[in-house]
Structure formats: C-alpha cells, structure tokens
PDB file of C-alpha atoms in Angstrom:
ATOM      1  CA  MET A  26      13.922  51.112  43.010  1.00  0.00           C
ATOM      2  CA  GLY A  27      17.115  49.837  44.554  1.00  0.00           C
ATOM      3  CA  LEU A  28      20.369  49.077  42.734  1.00  0.00           C
ATOM      4  CA  ARG A  29      19.800  45.304  42.999  1.00  0.00           C
ATOM      5  CA  GLN A  30      16.359  45.637  41.332  1.00  0.00           C
ATOM      6  CA  ILE A  31      17.803  47.748  38.489  1.00  0.00           C
ATOM      7  CA  PHE A  32      20.445  45.065  37.773  1.00  0.00           C
ATOM      8  CA  ALA A  33      17.706  42.410  37.731  1.00  0.00           C
ATOM      9  CA  VAL A  34      15.637  44.380  35.177  1.00  0.00           C
ATOM     10  CA  VAL A  35      18.700  45.014  32.981  1.00  0.00           C
ATOM     11  CA  ALA A  36      19.596  41.310  33.073  1.00  0.00           C
ATOM     12  CA  VAL A  37      16.061  40.289  32.011  1.00  0.00           C
ATOM     13  CA  LEU A  38      16.013  42.832  29.164  1.00  0.00           C
ATOM     14  CA  ALA A  39      19.458  41.787  27.946  1.00  0.00           C
ATOM     15  CA  THR A  40      18.421  38.118  27.874  1.00  0.00           C
ATOM     16  CA  GLY A  41      15.300  38.946  25.867  1.00  0.00           C
ATOM     17  CA  CYS A  42      17.264  40.987  23.331  1.00  0.00           C
ATOM     18  CA  ALA A  43      19.873  38.262  22.911  1.00  0.00           C
ATOM     19  CA  GLY A  44      17.139  35.731  22.215  1.00  0.00           C
ATOM     20  CA  ALA A  45      15.524  37.941  19.572  1.00  0.00           C
ATOM     21  CA  GLU A  46      18.860  38.701  17.902  1.00  0.00           C
ATOM     22  CA  GLY A  47      19.746  35.000  17.717  1.00  0.00           C
ATOM     23  CA  ALA A  48      16.406  34.182  16.075  1.00  0.00           C
ATOM     24  CA  ALA A  49      16.822  37.018  13.563  1.00  0.00           C
ATOM     25  CA  ASN A  50      20.229  35.689  12.532  1.00  0.00           C
ATOM     26  CA  GLY A  51      18.826  32.240  11.686  1.00  0.00           C
ATOM     27  CA  GLN A  52      19.916  30.765  15.004  1.00  0.00           C
ATOM     28  CA  PRO A  53      17.330  29.284  17.340  1.00  0.00           C
ATOM     29  CA  ALA A  54      16.464  31.498  20.279  1.00  0.00           C
ATOM     30  CA  PRO A  55      17.674  30.230  23.658  1.00  0.00           C
ATOM     31  CA  GLY A  56      15.400  27.520  24.983  1.00  0.00           C
ATOM     32  CA  THR A  57      14.117  26.516  21.523  1.00  0.00           C
ATOM     33  CA  THR A  58      15.183  23.684  19.276  1.00  0.00           C
ATOM     34  CA  SER A  59      16.014  23.936  15.600  1.00  0.00           C
ATOM     35  CA  SER A  60      13.486  22.543  13.131  1.00  0.00           C
ATOM     36  CA  THR A  61      13.716  18.890  12.195  1.00  0.00           C
ATOM     37  CA  VAL A  62      15.094  18.096   8.769  1.00  0.00           C
ATOM     38  CA  ALA A  63      13.822  15.134   6.792  1.00  0.00           C
ATOM     39  CA  THR A  64      14.818  12.832   3.947  1.00  0.00           C
ATOM     40  CA  VAL A  65      12.530  11.856   1.091  1.00  0.00           C
ATOM     41  CA  THR A  66      13.628   8.695  -0.731  1.00  0.00           C
ATOM     42  CA  VAL A  67      12.038   8.144  -4.143  1.00  0.00           C
ATOM     43  CA  THR A  68      12.418   4.713  -5.731  1.00  0.00           C
ATOM     44  CA  THR A  69      11.504   4.356  -9.396  1.00  0.00           C
ATOM     45  CA  GLU A  70      10.758   1.517 -11.749  1.00  0.00           C
ATOM     46  CA  GLN A  71      10.007   1.251 -15.447  1.00  0.00           C
ATOM     47  CA  ARG A  72       7.444  -1.287 -16.592  1.00  0.00           C
ATOM     48  CA  HIS A  73       6.507  -2.398 -20.070  1.00  0.00           C
ATOM     49  CA  SER A  74       2.852  -2.768 -20.858  1.00  0.00           C
ATOM     50  CA  PRO A  75       1.912  -5.781 -22.968  1.00  0.00           C
ATOM     51  CA  ARG A  76       1.657  -4.718 -26.618  1.00  0.00           C
ATOM     52  CA  GLY A  77       2.441  -1.185 -25.560  1.00  0.00           C
ATOM     53  CA  PRO A  78       5.111   1.149 -26.920  1.00  0.00           C
ATOM     54  CA  VAL A  79       8.696   0.953 -25.692  1.00  0.00           C
ATOM     55  CA  PHE A  80      11.590   3.365 -25.862  1.00  0.00           C
ATOM     56  CA  THR A  81      14.001   1.535 -28.177  1.00  0.00           C
ATOM     57  CA  GLU A  82      17.112   3.232 -26.804  1.00  0.00           C
ATOM     58  CA  GLY A  83      15.750   3.306 -23.234  1.00  0.00           C
ATOM     59  CA  ALA A  84      14.789   6.197 -20.962  1.00  0.00           C
ATOM     60  CA  LEU A  85      16.045   7.743 -17.746  1.00  0.00           C
ATOM     61  CA  PRO A  86      13.761   8.763 -14.873  1.00  0.00           C
ATOM     62  CA  GLN A  87      13.681  12.365 -13.703  1.00  0.00           C
ATOM     63  CA  VAL A  88      12.330  13.322 -10.257  1.00  0.00           C
ATOM     64  CA  GLU A  89      12.228  16.779  -8.680  1.00  0.00           C
ATOM     65  CA  LEU A  90      10.706  18.281  -5.549  1.00  0.00           C
ATOM     66  CA  VAL A  91       9.272  21.808  -5.533  1.00  0.00           C
ATOM     67  CA  ASP A  92       8.595  23.600  -2.237  1.00  0.00           C
ATOM     68  CA  ALA A  93       5.785  26.089  -1.520  1.00  0.00           C
ATOM     69  CA  ALA A  94       8.026  29.020  -2.512  1.00  0.00           C
ATOM     70  CA  GLY A  95       8.758  27.430  -5.915  1.00  0.00           C
ATOM     71  CA  HIS A  96      12.336  26.339  -5.172  1.00  0.00           C
ATOM     72  CA  ARG A  97      13.272  23.193  -7.129  1.00  0.00           C
ATOM     73  CA  TYR A  98      15.284  20.396  -5.532  1.00  0.00           C
ATOM     74  CA  THR A  99      17.062  18.028  -7.897  1.00  0.00           C
ATOM     75  CA  VAL A 100      19.446  15.192  -7.148  1.00  0.00           C
ATOM     76  CA  ASP A 101      21.106  12.582  -9.311  1.00  0.00           C
ATOM     77  CA  PRO A 102      19.774   9.050  -8.907  1.00  0.00           C
ATOM     78  CA  ASP A 103      21.946   6.244  -7.575  1.00  0.00           C
ATOM     79  CA  SER A 104      22.709   3.189  -9.740  1.00  0.00           C
ATOM     80  CA  HIS A 105      19.274   1.721  -8.897  1.00  0.00           C
ATOM     81  CA  ASP A 106      17.347   4.854 -10.030  1.00  0.00           C
ATOM     82  CA  THR A 107      16.650   5.892  -6.436  1.00  0.00           C
ATOM     83  CA  PHE A 108      16.574   9.618  -5.663  1.00  0.00           C
ATOM     84  CA  THR A 109      17.448  10.722  -2.107  1.00  0.00           C
ATOM     85  CA  PHE A 110      16.488  14.259  -1.092  1.00  0.00           C
ATOM     86  CA  SER A 111      18.036  14.969   2.318  1.00  0.00           C
ATOM     87  CA  GLY A 112      18.068  18.008   4.589  1.00  0.00           C
ATOM     88  CA  LEU A 113      14.489  19.031   3.735  1.00  0.00           C
ATOM     89  CA  GLU A 114      12.630  21.387   6.050  1.00  0.00           C
ATOM     90  CA  PRO A 115       9.131  20.301   7.120  1.00  0.00           C
ATOM     91  CA  GLY A 116       6.427  21.486   4.745  1.00  0.00           C
ATOM     92  CA  THR A 117       4.488  20.675   1.612  1.00  0.00           C
ATOM     93  CA  TYR A 118       6.351  19.723  -1.552  1.00  0.00           C
ATOM     94  CA  ARG A 119       5.192  18.862  -5.053  1.00  0.00           C
ATOM     95  CA  LEU A 120       6.910  15.766  -6.440  1.00  0.00           C
ATOM     96  CA  GLU A 121       7.271  15.929 -10.230  1.00  0.00           C
ATOM     97  CA  GLY A 122       8.240  12.809 -12.167  1.00  0.00           C
ATOM     98  CA  ALA A 123       8.894  12.140 -15.847  1.00  0.00           C
ATOM     99  CA  LEU A 124      10.862   9.916 -18.200  1.00  0.00           C
ATOM    100  CA  ARG A 125      13.612  11.316 -20.438  1.00  0.00           C
ATOM    101  CA  PRO A 126      13.821   9.000 -23.491  1.00  0.00           C
ATOM    102  CA  CYS A 127      17.320   8.372 -24.808  1.00  0.00           C
ATOM    103  CA  ASP A 128      17.924   9.821 -28.280  1.00  0.00           C
ATOM    104  CA  GLY A 129      20.315   7.356 -29.909  1.00  0.00           C
ATOM    105  CA  ASN A 130      22.056   6.856 -26.564  1.00  0.00           C
ATOM    106  CA  CYS A 131      21.481   8.106 -23.050  1.00  0.00           C
ATOM    107  CA  GLY A 132      24.110  10.823 -23.479  1.00  0.00           C
ATOM    108  CA  TYR A 133      21.426  12.684 -25.442  1.00  0.00           C
ATOM    109  CA  LEU A 134      17.968  12.862 -23.892  1.00  0.00           C
ATOM    110  CA  ASP A 135      14.632  13.832 -25.384  1.00  0.00           C
ATOM    111  CA  PRO A 136      12.294  16.192 -23.475  1.00  0.00           C
ATOM    112  CA  PRO A 137      10.403  14.776 -20.479  1.00  0.00           C
ATOM    113  CA  THR A 138       7.347  12.632 -21.202  1.00  0.00           C
ATOM    114  CA  GLY A 139       4.841  10.632 -19.151  1.00  0.00           C
ATOM    115  CA  LYS A 140       4.769  13.321 -16.474  1.00  0.00           C
ATOM    116  CA  CYS A 141       3.029  13.036 -13.125  1.00  0.00           C
ATOM    117  CA  GLN A 142       2.931  14.999  -9.894  1.00  0.00           C
ATOM    118  CA  GLU A 143       1.821  14.473  -6.322  1.00  0.00           C
ATOM    119  CA  MET A 144       1.680  16.751  -3.270  1.00  0.00           C
ATOM    120  CA  LEU A 145       3.675  15.449  -0.291  1.00  0.00           C
ATOM    121  CA  THR A 146       3.544  16.613   3.304  1.00  0.00           C
ATOM    122  CA  VAL A 147       7.018  16.248   4.767  1.00  0.00           C
ATOM    123  CA  ASP A 148       7.121  16.182   8.556  1.00  0.00           C
ATOM    124  CA  GLY A 149       9.661  13.368   8.867  1.00  0.00           C
ATOM    125  CA  ASP A 150      11.431  10.874   6.643  1.00  0.00           C
ATOM    126  CA  ARG A 151       9.259   9.650   3.731  1.00  0.00           C
ATOM    127  CA  GLU A 152       9.457   6.911   1.140  1.00  0.00           C
ATOM    128  CA  VAL A 153       7.790   7.347  -2.240  1.00  0.00           C
ATOM    129  CA  HIS A 154       7.633   5.007  -5.243  1.00  0.00           C
ATOM    130  CA  VAL A 155       7.135   6.174  -8.838  1.00  0.00           C
ATOM    131  CA  THR A 156       6.181   3.741 -11.614  1.00  0.00           C
ATOM    132  CA  PHE A 157       6.800   4.661 -15.250  1.00  0.00           C
ATOM    133  CA  ILE A 158       5.176   3.014 -18.280  1.00  0.00           C
ATOM    134  CA  ALA A 159       6.185   4.274 -21.744  1.00  0.00           C
ATOM    135  CA  LYS A 160       3.840   6.884 -23.239  1.00  0.00           C
ATOM    136  CA  LYS A 161       1.598   6.983 -20.130  1.00  0.00           C
ATOM    137  CA  PRO A 162       1.564   9.331 -17.120  1.00  0.00           C
ATOM    138  CA  CYS A 163       3.653   7.954 -14.282  1.00  0.00           C
ATOM    139  CA  ARG A 164       2.053   6.845 -11.020  1.00  0.00           C
ATOM    140  CA  VAL A 165       3.136   8.009  -7.555  1.00  0.00           C
ATOM    141  CA  ASP A 166       2.652   5.802  -4.496  1.00  0.00           C
ATOM    142  CA  SER A 167       3.545   7.645  -1.288  1.00  0.00           C
ATOM    143  CA  ARG A 168       3.840   5.475   1.799  1.00  0.00           C
TER     144      ARG A 168
END
C-alpha cells in the first residue's frame, strides 16, 4: 500500500469517527438534518348545559401534554384560554384536560374535575380543541 493510499484510508476513518462523535454529543452527524420540532395549539371553551350545574365562582382550564417517557409539558394559557406547546419533538403525546373550579375566587383552585385525555401523534404543527361542560368529562377534537 502506497503512502497516498494510507492517507486516503486515514481520511475516511477520521470522517467516520467525527460523524459518530457528533451524533453522540446530540449534534446531527454530517450529512443529516436535525429532527423537526412542532407546535401544538390547544384552544379551549367552557359551555353551560341547559339546566346543568355551573361553577358559581367560575373555573380555569388546565391542559398538559405527556410524552411516551412520561415527561409532562405544561404552559400557561393566553388571555383567550389557548395553550401553545412549542418546540415539541415528533412522537406520540397524551393530552390531558381538566377544569379547576375557583374556590371563592380564582386565586384558590379546587382539584381538577371533568377530566379527559386523548392520544396525539405529533409529526408537524397540530391544532386541538377541548370543550368543557361543568361536571362532565371534557371532549377533545383534534384536527
């Protein structure tokens, strides 16, 4: 094997090792792209059923996402009770919704009630709508 061939083999091996090291450190290997991150936007609404119970002091919605490893993602809603979960990796998440009734005022909340859950496959941006009715399980509509 000539000197030129030895340098060519060393160069190939060095490139392969650099690619593996980059992937091990959380960096994409050369020639690959990083995974796509997504946003899940959850809009909520509270409806009153005719002749049904109401929360006298009101209630606040609670929405969380749970990934396959059990990690919980929580965000505060905006002023329109919309929850925006951004920077999510592709995968399957469980959306958990509930109402937190106000106890005297909304500075003090009762435990969650009217719970519901739905499995979501996230492979791009998603929009989900959750409807709450007092004393009933919420309903999830994923689009």
